Amino acid sequence: MEPTSRPIYVTQPYLPPLEEFIPYLQQIWKNKWLTNAGPFHNELEAALAQHLEVPHLSLFANGTIGLVVALQALRISGEVITTPFTFVATTHSLLWNGIKPVFVDIDAETFNLDADRIESAITPLTTAIMPVHCYGHPCDVDRIQRIADRYGLKVIYDAAHAFDVRYHGKSLARHGDLTVLSFHATKSFNTFEGGAIVSPDEKTKQRIDYLKNFGIADEVTVVGPGINGKMNEVQAAFGLLQLRYLEDGKQKRRAVDRRYRTELAGLPGIRCLPEPADTDVNYSYFPILVGPEHASSRDALYERLREHGIFARRYFFPLVSEMPMYRGLPSAAAENLPVASRVAQQVLCLPIHADLSVPDQERVIQLIKG
Ligand SMILES: *Cc1c(COP(=O)(O)O)cnc(C)c1O
């Protein structure tokens, strides 16, 4: 197989054969039920709860509305401790709730919120911690829970990267008070756009289900100021079909991961993020750090790849804390975030997806080797 001259993106959805989706569409046309907890919606909720081994799950139109509603559901206010090394949606969900983000630095090995630094950021206004399982690598969930218990804080995990990740043999989505997933097209399981909140009990799920449907409890009762966060039937049907290809896609990404690890090993100035211990990861991202010993800088490498049609991404650069709506916060100062600031300058996420051919991956590797 020759390398293609088509652009190579950092991620690409693993699409099931189109003809397999047609019967789902025919069923939707027959049902004439397009949204509002339709049959495919309910089937996907049950299938995902089972697949992820979680007690309750609510589907959403996207992950960001899920984050906004999760904060509403737990009535979070005041200050929330979070990471600057994430996608903007994490912290935007706080601003949409009138909450002040308090940035805490990341751990140099996992790039997740550094649990050692959480306590010193807690004030009388702190009500919750919102960590991110960055690249699908688990946060220090036990330590974070102990801190939350000691100070009476809620924990809401942004698990947008962590679909289907298992930690210590159990679903990672079971941790915290709530866990929010994203099913955006760029994620390892997608419904074009979509997301979900994992709840620990029926009562919490009920409240979340009200909130995602305008607060409507029945025809004549509105119990709260809800929003429209519903997933429609086409999205849900696509999710059901995609579940069948999940394992296949993961194994193919795993092969890509292995090839990068083997081929980049020992290359001066290039460091791959180690696979987390006792974790069944989803191989959705392949971040490397480009250190000063490398022949070119991170940005020079990023540009060289682009010139060859390879769109690696600097996730996460710039840090959220450097963006105009956050940089005025005291916790956003670079001196408060030395590890995140360094990692943001060195990180590069390489293309990883199920359809990435060996010759195409070889092109990426050869360009990194220079
Ligand atoms: C993708 C992503 C989101 C947002 O999810 P959407 O479904 O696109 O709204 C939130 N947080 C992180 C860390 C993400 O990567």
mmCIF file of C-alpha atoms and ligand atoms in Angstrom:
data_model
loop_
_atom_site.group_PDB
_atom_site.id
_atom_site.type_symbol
_atom_site.label_atom_id
_atom_site.label_comp_id
_atom_site.label_asym_id
_atom_site.label_seq_id
_atom_site.Cartn_x
_atom_site.Cartn_y
_atom_site.Cartn_z
ATOM 1 C CA MET A 1 0.000 0.000 0.000
ATOM 2 C CA GLU A 2 1.362 3.396 -1.017
ATOM 3 C CA PRO A 3 0.939 6.341 1.309
ATOM 4 C CA THR A 4 -2.014 8.501 0.282
ATOM 5 C CA SER A 5 -1.719 12.145 -0.584
ATOM 6 C CA ARG A 6 -5.005 12.824 1.202
ATOM 7 C CA PRO A 7 -4.737 14.926 4.334
ATOM 8 C CA ILE A 8 -4.173 12.964 7.527
ATOM 9 C CA TYR A 9 -6.092 14.353 10.475
ATOM 10 C CA VAL A 10 -5.341 13.874 14.145
ATOM 11 C CA THR A 11 -8.568 11.919 14.432
ATOM 12 C CA GLN A 12 -11.190 10.592 12.066
ATOM 13 C CA PRO A 13 -14.491 8.893 12.837
ATOM 14 C CA TYR A 14 -14.607 5.142 12.266
ATOM 15 C CA LEU A 15 -17.787 4.957 10.220
ATOM 16 C CA PRO A 16 -19.870 1.792 9.939
ATOM 17 C CA PRO A 17 -20.914 0.792 6.385
ATOM 18 C CA LEU A 18 -23.590 3.238 5.216
ATOM 19 C CA GLU A 19 -25.982 0.474 4.146
ATOM 20 C CA GLU A 20 -26.114 -0.741 7.739
ATOM 21 C CA PHE A 21 -27.494 2.623 8.822
ATOM 22 C CA ILE A 22 -30.364 2.645 6.294
ATOM 23 C CA PRO A 23 -32.619 0.231 8.240
ATOM 24 C CA TYR A 24 -32.342 2.477 11.300
ATOM 25 C CA LEU A 25 -33.461 5.459 9.240
ATOM 26 C CA GLN A 26 -36.327 3.441 7.788
ATOM 27 C CA GLN A 27 -37.409 2.598 11.316
ATOM 28 C CA ILE A 28 -37.334 6.263 12.337
ATOM 29 C CA TRP A 29 -39.455 7.145 9.268
ATOM 30 C CA LYS A 30 -41.888 4.431 10.247
ATOM 31 C CA ASN A 31 -42.046 5.505 13.909
ATOM 32 C CA LYS A 32 -42.386 9.181 12.999
ATOM 33 C CA TRP A 33 -40.774 9.821 16.376
ATOM 34 C CA LEU A 34 -37.790 12.086 15.847
ATOM 35 C CA THR A 35 -36.778 13.260 19.312
ATOM 36 C CA ASN A 36 -37.941 13.537 22.969
ATOM 37 C CA ALA A 37 -36.951 10.197 24.514
ATOM 38 C CA GLY A 38 -37.797 8.129 21.414
ATOM 39 C CA PRO A 39 -37.301 4.364 21.163
ATOM 40 C CA PHE A 40 -33.704 4.539 19.853
ATOM 41 C CA HIS A 41 -32.845 7.115 22.516
ATOM 42 C CA ASN A 42 -34.068 4.832 25.266
ATOM 43 C CA GLU A 43 -32.422 1.795 23.721
ATOM 44 C CA LEU A 44 -29.068 3.593 23.513
ATOM 45 C CA GLU A 45 -29.346 4.799 27.118
ATOM 46 C CA ALA A 46 -29.851 1.251 28.307
ATOM 47 C CA ALA A 47 -27.163 -0.168 26.013
ATOM 48 C CA LEU A 48 -24.580 2.384 27.129
ATOM 49 C CA ALA A 49 -25.377 1.999 30.825
ATOM 50 C CA GLN A 50 -24.840 -1.719 30.407
ATOM 51 C CA HIS A 51 -21.736 -1.371 28.249
ATOM 52 C CA LEU A 52 -20.127 1.144 30.611
ATOM 53 C CA GLU A 53 -21.284 -0.755 33.708
ATOM 54 C CA VAL A 54 -22.875 2.323 35.247
ATOM 55 C CA PRO A 55 -26.167 2.435 37.143
ATOM 56 C CA HIS A 56 -27.801 5.371 35.318
ATOM 57 C CA LEU A 57 -27.027 7.449 32.285
ATOM 58 C CA SER A 58 -28.759 10.362 30.542
ATOM 59 C CA LEU A 59 -28.078 11.105 26.882
ATOM 60 C CA PHE A 60 -27.412 14.656 25.722
ATOM 61 C CA ALA A 61 -27.288 16.603 22.464
ATOM 62 C CA ASN A 62 -23.598 17.232 23.169
ATOM 63 C CA GLY A 63 -21.086 16.984 25.988
ATOM 64 C CA THR A 64 -20.947 20.705 26.734
ATOM 65 C CA ILE A 65 -24.655 20.948 27.551
ATOM 66 C CA GLY A 66 -24.016 17.851 29.676
ATOM 67 C CA LEU A 67 -21.355 19.720 31.678
ATOM 68 C CA VAL A 68 -23.592 22.777 32.081
ATOM 69 C CA VAL A 69 -26.499 20.619 33.264
ATOM 70 C CA ALA A 70 -24.309 18.513 35.580
ATOM 71 C CA LEU A 71 -23.322 21.680 37.447
ATOM 72 C CA GLN A 72 -26.971 22.781 37.585
ATOM 73 C CA ALA A 73 -28.125 19.376 38.775
ATOM 74 C CA LEU A 74 -25.798 19.500 41.794
ATOM 75 C CA ARG A 75 -26.496 23.227 42.325
ATOM 76 C CA ILE A 76 -22.811 24.075 42.177
ATOM 77 C CA SER A 77 -21.919 27.723 42.769
ATOM 78 C CA GLY A 78 -19.035 29.871 43.994
ATOM 79 C CA GLU A 79 -15.643 28.441 43.024
ATOM 80 C CA VAL A 80 -14.742 25.184 41.310
ATOM 81 C CA ILE A 81 -11.227 23.764 41.153
ATOM 82 C CA THR A 82 -10.259 22.610 37.672
ATOM 83 C CA THR A 83 -7.402 22.106 35.228
ATOM 84 C CA PRO A 84 -6.081 24.600 32.688
ATOM 85 C CA PHE A 85 -4.934 21.703 30.459
ATOM 86 C CA THR A 86 -8.234 20.897 28.773
ATOM 87 C CA PHE A 87 -10.594 21.826 25.996
ATOM 88 C CA VAL A 88 -12.354 25.163 26.588
ATOM 89 C CA ALA A 89 -15.746 23.477 27.080
ATOM 90 C CA THR A 90 -14.712 22.339 30.586
ATOM 91 C CA THR A 91 -14.241 25.828 31.973
ATOM 92 C CA HIS A 92 -16.864 27.483 29.737
ATOM 93 C CA SER A 93 -19.450 25.277 31.461
ATOM 94 C CA LEU A 94 -18.420 26.941 34.739
ATOM 95 C CA LEU A 95 -18.775 30.467 33.333
ATOM 96 C CA TRP A 96 -22.217 29.581 31.936
ATOM 97 C CA ASN A 97 -23.217 28.799 35.524
ATOM 98 C CA GLY A 98 -21.717 31.976 36.965
ATOM 99 C CA ILE A 99 -19.019 29.926 38.696
ATOM 100 C CA LYS A 100 -15.439 31.102 39.146
ATOM 101 C CA PRO A 101 -12.888 28.588 37.854
ATOM 102 C CA VAL A 102 -9.847 28.105 40.084
ATOM 103 C CA PHE A 103 -6.961 26.632 38.129
ATOM 104 C CA VAL A 104 -4.664 24.087 39.731
ATOM 105 C CA ASP A 105 -1.533 22.797 38.002
ATOM 106 C CA ILE A 106 -1.285 19.368 36.384
ATOM 107 C CA ASP A 107 0.830 16.371 37.246
ATOM 108 C CA ALA A 108 3.968 16.093 35.083
ATOM 109 C CA GLU A 109 3.446 12.371 34.405
ATOM 110 C CA THR A 110 -0.293 12.155 33.693
ATOM 111 C CA PHE A 111 -1.146 15.738 32.643
ATOM 112 C CA ASN A 112 -4.191 15.441 34.928
ATOM 113 C CA LEU A 113 -5.053 17.722 37.850
ATOM 114 C CA ASP A 114 -2.253 17.356 40.438
ATOM 115 C CA ALA A 115 -4.043 16.030 43.526
ATOM 116 C CA ASP A 116 -1.182 17.321 45.728
ATOM 117 C CA ARG A 117 -2.091 20.894 44.836
ATOM 118 C CA ILE A 118 -5.854 20.774 45.252
ATOM 119 C CA GLU A 119 -6.074 21.403 49.005
ATOM 120 C CA SER A 120 -4.151 24.670 48.947
ATOM 121 C CA ALA A 121 -6.605 26.029 46.340
ATOM 122 C CA ILE A 122 -9.688 25.356 48.474
ATOM 123 C CA THR A 123 -11.384 28.454 49.933
ATOM 124 C CA PRO A 124 -14.673 28.931 51.835
ATOM 125 C CA LEU A 125 -16.300 29.516 48.417
ATOM 126 C CA THR A 126 -15.166 26.204 46.898
ATOM 127 C CA THR A 127 -18.060 23.840 46.222
ATOM 128 C CA ALA A 128 -16.681 21.323 43.758
ATOM 129 C CA ILE A 129 -13.753 19.894 41.815
ATOM 130 C CA MET A 130 -14.011 19.375 38.056
ATOM 131 C CA PRO A 131 -11.104 17.198 36.917
ATOM 132 C CA VAL A 132 -10.586 15.959 33.354
ATOM 133 C CA HIS A 133 -9.375 12.451 32.473
ATOM 134 C CA CYS A 134 -7.008 13.961 29.937
ATOM 135 C CA TYR A 135 -6.431 11.741 26.846
ATOM 136 C CA GLY A 136 -8.550 9.128 28.616
ATOM 137 C CA HIS A 137 -5.887 8.569 31.283
ATOM 138 C CA PRO A 138 -7.479 8.246 34.733
ATOM 139 C CA CYS A 139 -7.175 11.027 37.278
ATOM 140 C CA ASP A 140 -6.047 10.133 40.776
ATOM 141 C CA VAL A 141 -9.683 9.328 41.556
ATOM 142 C CA ASP A 142 -9.150 7.924 45.056
ATOM 143 C CA ARG A 143 -7.111 10.878 46.300
ATOM 144 C CA ILE A 144 -9.505 13.368 44.736
ATOM 145 C CA GLN A 145 -12.461 11.641 46.422
ATOM 146 C CA ARG A 146 -10.712 11.694 49.811
ATOM 147 C CA ILE A 147 -10.075 15.439 49.489
ATOM 148 C CA ALA A 148 -13.669 16.038 48.374
ATOM 149 C CA ASP A 149 -14.992 14.044 51.328
ATOM 150 C CA ARG A 150 -12.798 15.900 53.795
ATOM 151 C CA TYR A 151 -13.980 19.319 52.599
ATOM 152 C CA GLY A 152 -17.540 18.415 51.629
ATOM 153 C CA LEU A 153 -16.994 19.097 47.915
ATOM 154 C CA LYS A 154 -18.720 17.551 44.909
ATOM 155 C CA VAL A 155 -16.687 15.986 42.117
ATOM 156 C CA ILE A 156 -17.806 16.226 38.491
ATOM 157 C CA TYR A 157 -15.527 14.447 36.034
ATOM 158 C CA ASP A 158 -15.166 15.698 32.507
ATOM 159 C CA ALA A 159 -14.692 12.287 30.911
ATOM 160 C CA ALA A 160 -15.010 13.537 27.321
ATOM 161 C CA HIS A 161 -11.811 11.637 26.422
ATOM 162 C CA ALA A 162 -12.481 8.603 28.543
ATOM 163 C CA PHE A 163 -15.318 6.646 26.960
ATOM 164 C CA ASP A 164 -14.978 2.950 27.692
ATOM 165 C CA VAL A 165 -11.893 3.324 29.908
ATOM 166 C CA ARG A 166 -11.503 0.816 32.707
ATOM 167 C CA TYR A 167 -9.375 1.427 35.778
ATOM 168 C CA HIS A 168 -8.521 -1.229 38.383
ATOM 169 C CA GLY A 169 -10.861 -3.517 36.424
ATOM 170 C CA LYS A 170 -13.844 -1.179 36.823
ATOM 171 C CA SER A 171 -15.500 1.426 34.640
ATOM 172 C CA LEU A 172 -13.783 4.800 35.083
ATOM 173 C CA ALA A 173 -17.185 6.476 34.585
ATOM 174 C CA ARG A 174 -18.329 5.305 38.020
ATOM 175 C CA HIS A 175 -16.201 7.833 39.895
ATOM 176 C CA GLY A 176 -17.229 11.153 41.374
ATOM 177 C CA ASP A 177 -20.731 12.496 41.938
ATOM 178 C CA LEU A 178 -21.290 12.797 38.199
ATOM 179 C CA THR A 179 -19.297 11.905 35.101
ATOM 180 C CA VAL A 180 -19.857 13.658 31.782
ATOM 181 C CA LEU A 181 -19.050 12.031 28.431
ATOM 182 C CA SER A 182 -18.815 13.499 24.935
ATOM 183 C CA PHE A 183 -19.878 11.699 21.766
ATOM 184 C CA HIS A 184 -18.611 14.385 19.422
ATOM 185 C CA ALA A 185 -17.462 13.262 15.965
ATOM 186 C CA THR A 186 -13.812 13.547 17.044
ATOM 187 C CA LYS A 187 -14.203 11.236 20.043
ATOM 188 C CA SER A 188 -13.704 7.462 20.121
ATOM 189 C CA PHE A 189 -17.449 6.803 20.265
ATOM 190 C CA ASN A 190 -19.593 9.337 18.448
ATOM 191 C CA THR A 191 -23.185 10.184 17.637
ATOM 192 C CA PHE A 192 -22.109 13.031 15.272
ATOM 193 C CA GLU A 193 -22.720 15.365 18.236
ATOM 194 C CA GLY A 194 -23.725 13.950 21.584
ATOM 195 C CA GLY A 195 -22.907 13.305 25.182
ATOM 196 C CA ALA A 196 -24.123 11.789 28.430
ATOM 197 C CA ILE A 197 -24.141 12.227 32.182
ATOM 198 C CA VAL A 198 -23.574 9.198 34.390
ATOM 199 C CA SER A 199 -25.573 9.396 37.653
ATOM 200 C CA PRO A 200 -25.169 7.265 40.760
ATOM 201 C CA ASP A 201 -28.887 6.963 41.551
ATOM 202 C CA GLU A 202 -32.348 7.132 40.018
ATOM 203 C CA LYS A 203 -33.258 10.391 41.741
ATOM 204 C CA THR A 204 -30.264 12.241 40.309
ATOM 205 C CA LYS A 205 -30.939 10.843 36.840
ATOM 206 C CA GLN A 206 -34.557 12.004 37.115
ATOM 207 C CA ARG A 207 -33.467 15.533 37.971
ATOM 208 C CA ILE A 208 -30.994 15.558 35.065
ATOM 209 C CA ASP A 209 -33.661 14.249 32.687
ATOM 210 C CA TYR A 210 -35.981 17.084 33.732
ATOM 211 C CA LEU A 211 -33.222 19.635 33.292
ATOM 212 C CA LYS A 212 -32.350 18.469 29.767
ATOM 213 C CA ASN A 213 -36.020 18.813 28.737
ATOM 214 C CA PHE A 214 -36.864 22.372 29.869
ATOM 215 C CA GLY A 215 -37.609 21.155 33.412
ATOM 216 C CA ILE A 216 -40.806 19.499 32.189
ATOM 217 C CA ALA A 217 -42.064 16.758 34.538
ATOM 218 C CA ASP A 218 -45.431 16.259 32.832
ATOM 219 C CA GLU A 219 -47.844 18.133 30.572
ATOM 220 C CA VAL A 220 -48.775 20.676 33.213
ATOM 221 C CA THR A 221 -45.729 20.644 35.515
ATOM 222 C CA VAL A 222 -42.419 22.410 35.025
ATOM 223 C CA VAL A 223 -40.150 21.737 38.004
ATOM 224 C CA GLY A 224 -37.109 23.828 37.167
ATOM 225 C CA PRO A 225 -35.391 26.138 34.719
ATOM 226 C CA GLY A 226 -34.291 23.420 32.308
ATOM 227 C CA ILE A 227 -32.670 23.706 28.923
ATOM 228 C CA ASN A 228 -32.973 21.768 25.681
ATOM 229 C CA GLY A 229 -30.217 19.156 25.854
ATOM 230 C CA LYS A 230 -32.002 16.215 24.246
ATOM 231 C CA MET A 231 -30.397 13.713 21.898
ATOM 232 C CA ASN A 232 -32.484 12.996 18.802
ATOM 233 C CA GLU A 233 -33.342 9.644 17.215
ATOM 234 C CA VAL A 234 -30.880 9.835 14.300
ATOM 235 C CA GLN A 235 -28.009 10.436 16.734
ATOM 236 C CA ALA A 236 -29.153 7.637 19.024
ATOM 237 C CA ALA A 237 -29.612 5.166 16.160
ATOM 238 C CA PHE A 238 -26.123 5.946 14.907
ATOM 239 C CA GLY A 239 -24.781 5.344 18.419
ATOM 240 C CA LEU A 240 -26.440 1.936 18.572
ATOM 241 C CA LEU A 241 -24.920 0.928 15.245
ATOM 242 C CA GLN A 242 -21.527 2.264 16.240
ATOM 243 C CA LEU A 243 -21.448 0.271 19.460
ATOM 244 C CA ARG A 244 -21.046 -2.841 17.293
ATOM 245 C CA TYR A 245 -17.803 -1.494 15.838
ATOM 246 C CA LEU A 246 -16.363 -0.166 19.064
ATOM 247 C CA GLU A 247 -14.008 -3.009 19.887
ATOM 248 C CA ASP A 248 -12.823 -3.337 16.294
ATOM 249 C CA GLY A 249 -12.018 0.390 16.163
ATOM 250 C CA LYS A 250 -10.197 0.226 19.474
ATOM 251 C CA GLN A 251 -8.015 -2.702 18.411
ATOM 252 C CA LYS A 252 -7.037 -0.873 15.221
ATOM 253 C CA ARG A 253 -6.114 2.253 17.187
ATOM 254 C CA ARG A 254 -4.181 0.065 19.591
ATOM 255 C CA ALA A 255 -2.035 -1.172 16.680
ATOM 256 C CA VAL A 256 -1.327 2.451 15.699
ATOM 257 C CA ASP A 257 -0.383 3.232 19.317
ATOM 258 C CA ARG A 258 1.995 0.269 19.434
ATOM 259 C CA ARG A 259 3.696 1.244 16.175
ATOM 260 C CA TYR A 260 4.318 4.807 17.392
ATOM 261 C CA ARG A 261 5.711 3.548 20.689
ATOM 262 C CA THR A 262 8.092 1.136 18.971
ATOM 263 C CA GLU A 263 9.249 3.493 16.227
ATOM 264 C CA LEU A 264 9.644 6.626 18.342
ATOM 265 C CA ALA A 265 11.393 4.893 21.245
ATOM 266 C CA GLY A 266 14.803 6.390 21.960
ATOM 267 C CA LEU A 267 14.401 9.293 19.535
ATOM 268 C CA PRO A 268 16.227 12.251 21.137
ATOM 269 C CA GLY A 269 13.863 14.823 22.605
ATOM 270 C CA ILE A 270 10.679 12.850 21.857
ATOM 271 C CA ARG A 271 8.784 11.431 24.803
ATOM 272 C CA CYS A 272 5.611 9.364 24.547
ATOM 273 C CA LEU A 273 3.167 9.543 27.428
ATOM 274 C CA PRO A 274 3.485 6.236 29.302
ATOM 275 C CA GLU A 275 0.437 4.003 29.347
ATOM 276 C CA PRO A 276 -1.240 4.362 32.728
ATOM 277 C CA ALA A 277 -0.908 1.429 35.113
ATOM 278 C CA ASP A 278 -3.790 -0.975 35.635
ATOM 279 C CA THR A 279 -5.869 0.782 32.988
ATOM 280 C CA ASP A 280 -7.729 -0.405 29.926
ATOM 281 C CA VAL A 281 -7.357 2.724 27.792
ATOM 282 C CA ASN A 282 -9.263 3.625 24.615
ATOM 283 C CA TYR A 283 -6.312 4.707 22.423
ATOM 284 C CA SER A 284 -8.083 7.904 21.352
ATOM 285 C CA TYR A 285 -5.053 10.174 21.516
ATOM 286 C CA PHE A 286 -1.332 9.829 20.982
ATOM 287 C CA PRO A 287 0.391 12.771 22.677
ATOM 288 C CA ILE A 288 4.151 13.226 22.507
ATOM 289 C CA LEU A 289 6.346 15.829 24.180
ATOM 290 C CA VAL A 290 8.896 17.518 21.954
ATOM 291 C CA GLY A 291 11.719 18.533 24.275
ATOM 292 C CA PRO A 292 14.661 20.896 23.728
ATOM 293 C CA GLU A 293 16.938 17.965 22.773
ATOM 294 C CA HIS A 294 14.876 17.312 19.662
ATOM 295 C CA ALA A 295 16.265 18.456 16.304
ATOM 296 C CA SER A 296 13.368 20.853 15.813
ATOM 297 C CA SER A 297 11.007 22.702 18.126
ATOM 298 C CA ARG A 298 7.446 21.472 18.709
ATOM 299 C CA ASP A 299 6.087 24.244 16.509
ATOM 300 C CA ALA A 300 8.606 23.618 13.728
ATOM 301 C CA LEU A 301 7.639 19.943 13.758
ATOM 302 C CA TYR A 302 3.948 20.856 13.773
ATOM 303 C CA GLU A 303 4.493 23.103 10.730
ATOM 304 C CA ARG A 304 6.606 20.523 8.877
ATOM 305 C CA LEU A 305 3.874 17.931 9.323
ATOM 306 C CA ARG A 306 1.258 20.433 8.092
ATOM 307 C CA GLU A 307 3.299 21.125 4.967
ATOM 308 C CA HIS A 308 2.985 17.415 4.226
ATOM 309 C CA GLY A 309 -0.761 17.356 4.816
ATOM 310 C CA ILE A 310 -0.493 15.854 8.301
ATOM 311 C CA PHE A 311 -2.619 17.726 10.800
ATOM 312 C CA ALA A 312 -1.230 16.892 14.229
ATOM 313 C CA ARG A 313 -2.773 19.072 16.948
ATOM 314 C CA ARG A 314 -1.315 20.942 19.905
ATOM 315 C CA TYR A 315 -3.823 19.706 22.470
ATOM 316 C CA PHE A 316 -3.788 21.689 24.733
ATOM 317 C CA PHE A 317 -2.186 24.886 23.553
ATOM 318 C CA PRO A 318 -2.852 27.607 24.443
ATOM 319 C CA LEU A 319 -3.902 26.728 27.974
ATOM 320 C CA VAL A 320 -7.468 27.649 28.853
ATOM 321 C CA SER A 321 -6.010 29.910 31.556
ATOM 322 C CA GLU A 322 -4.300 31.988 28.837
ATOM 323 C CA MET A 323 -7.549 32.782 27.038
ATOM 324 C CA PRO A 324 -8.978 36.316 27.376
ATOM 325 C CA MET A 325 -11.984 35.336 29.524
ATOM 326 C CA TYR A 326 -9.792 33.477 32.048
ATOM 327 C CA ARG A 327 -6.362 35.115 32.092
ATOM 328 C CA GLY A 328 -7.397 37.792 34.600
ATOM 329 C CA LEU A 329 -8.099 35.203 37.297
ATOM 330 C CA PRO A 330 -5.436 35.064 40.021
ATOM 331 C CA SER A 331 -5.099 31.289 39.569
ATOM 332 C CA ALA A 332 -4.460 31.736 35.822
ATOM 333 C CA ALA A 333 -0.974 33.203 36.371
ATOM 334 C CA ALA A 334 1.735 31.156 34.650
ATOM 335 C CA GLU A 335 3.712 31.000 37.954
ATOM 336 C CA ASN A 336 0.786 29.093 39.443
ATOM 337 C CA LEU A 337 0.807 26.631 36.549
ATOM 338 C CA PRO A 338 4.444 25.822 35.739
ATOM 339 C CA VAL A 339 3.894 22.221 34.643
ATOM 340 C CA ALA A 340 0.864 22.966 32.462
ATOM 341 C CA SER A 341 2.714 25.920 30.928
ATOM 342 C CA ARG A 342 5.683 23.745 29.984
ATOM 343 C CA VAL A 343 3.590 20.836 28.691
ATOM 344 C CA ALA A 344 1.476 23.207 26.566
ATOM 345 C CA GLN A 345 4.703 24.351 24.865
ATOM 346 C CA GLN A 346 5.908 20.799 24.163
ATOM 347 C CA VAL A 347 2.858 18.659 23.506
ATOM 348 C CA LEU A 348 1.791 17.415 20.098
ATOM 349 C CA CYS A 349 -1.008 14.920 19.488
ATOM 350 C CA LEU A 350 -0.183 12.669 16.542
ATOM 351 C CA PRO A 351 -2.798 11.230 14.169
ATOM 352 C CA ILE A 352 -4.450 8.132 15.571
ATOM 353 C CA HIS A 353 -7.575 6.525 14.158
ATOM 354 C CA ALA A 354 -8.795 3.130 13.045
ATOM 355 C CA ASP A 355 -8.390 3.773 9.303
ATOM 356 C CA LEU A 356 -4.855 5.169 9.511
ATOM 357 C CA SER A 357 -2.874 2.936 7.136
ATOM 358 C CA VAL A 358 0.596 1.653 7.930
ATOM 359 C CA PRO A 359 2.202 3.616 5.045
ATOM 360 C CA ASP A 360 0.453 6.812 6.165
ATOM 361 C CA GLN A 361 1.608 6.311 9.731
ATOM 362 C CA GLU A 362 5.088 5.584 8.437
ATOM 363 C CA ARG A 363 5.046 8.995 6.696
ATOM 364 C CA VAL A 364 4.231 10.659 10.008
ATOM 365 C CA ILE A 365 7.015 8.762 11.779
ATOM 366 C CA GLN A 366 9.619 9.506 9.084
ATOM 367 C CA LEU A 367 8.837 13.237 9.260
ATOM 368 C CA ILE A 368 9.297 13.199 13.045
ATOM 369 C CA LYS A 369 12.598 11.356 12.648
ATOM 370 C CA GLY A 370 13.524 14.203 10.272
HETATM 371 C C1 LIG B 1 -14.867 17.307 23.368
HETATM 372 C C2 LIG B 1 -14.722 17.828 24.746
HETATM 373 C C3 LIG B 1 -15.778 18.436 25.437
HETATM 374 C C4 LIG B 1 -17.033 18.904 24.772
HETATM 375 O O1 LIG B 1 -17.784 17.958 24.202
HETATM 376 P P1 LIG B 1 -18.819 18.317 23.048
HETATM 377 O O2 LIG B 1 -19.577 17.034 22.934
HETATM 378 O O3 LIG B 1 -18.021 18.642 21.818
HETATM 379 O O4 LIG B 1 -19.662 19.454 23.486
HETATM 380 C C5 LIG B 1 -15.609 18.740 26.774
HETATM 381 N N1 LIG B 1 -14.440 18.526 27.400
HETATM 382 C C6 LIG B 1 -13.385 17.988 26.764
HETATM 383 C C7 LIG B 1 -12.132 17.743 27.540
HETATM 384 C C8 LIG B 1 -13.479 17.639 25.414
HETATM 385 O O5 LIG B 1 -12.412 17.132 24.794
#
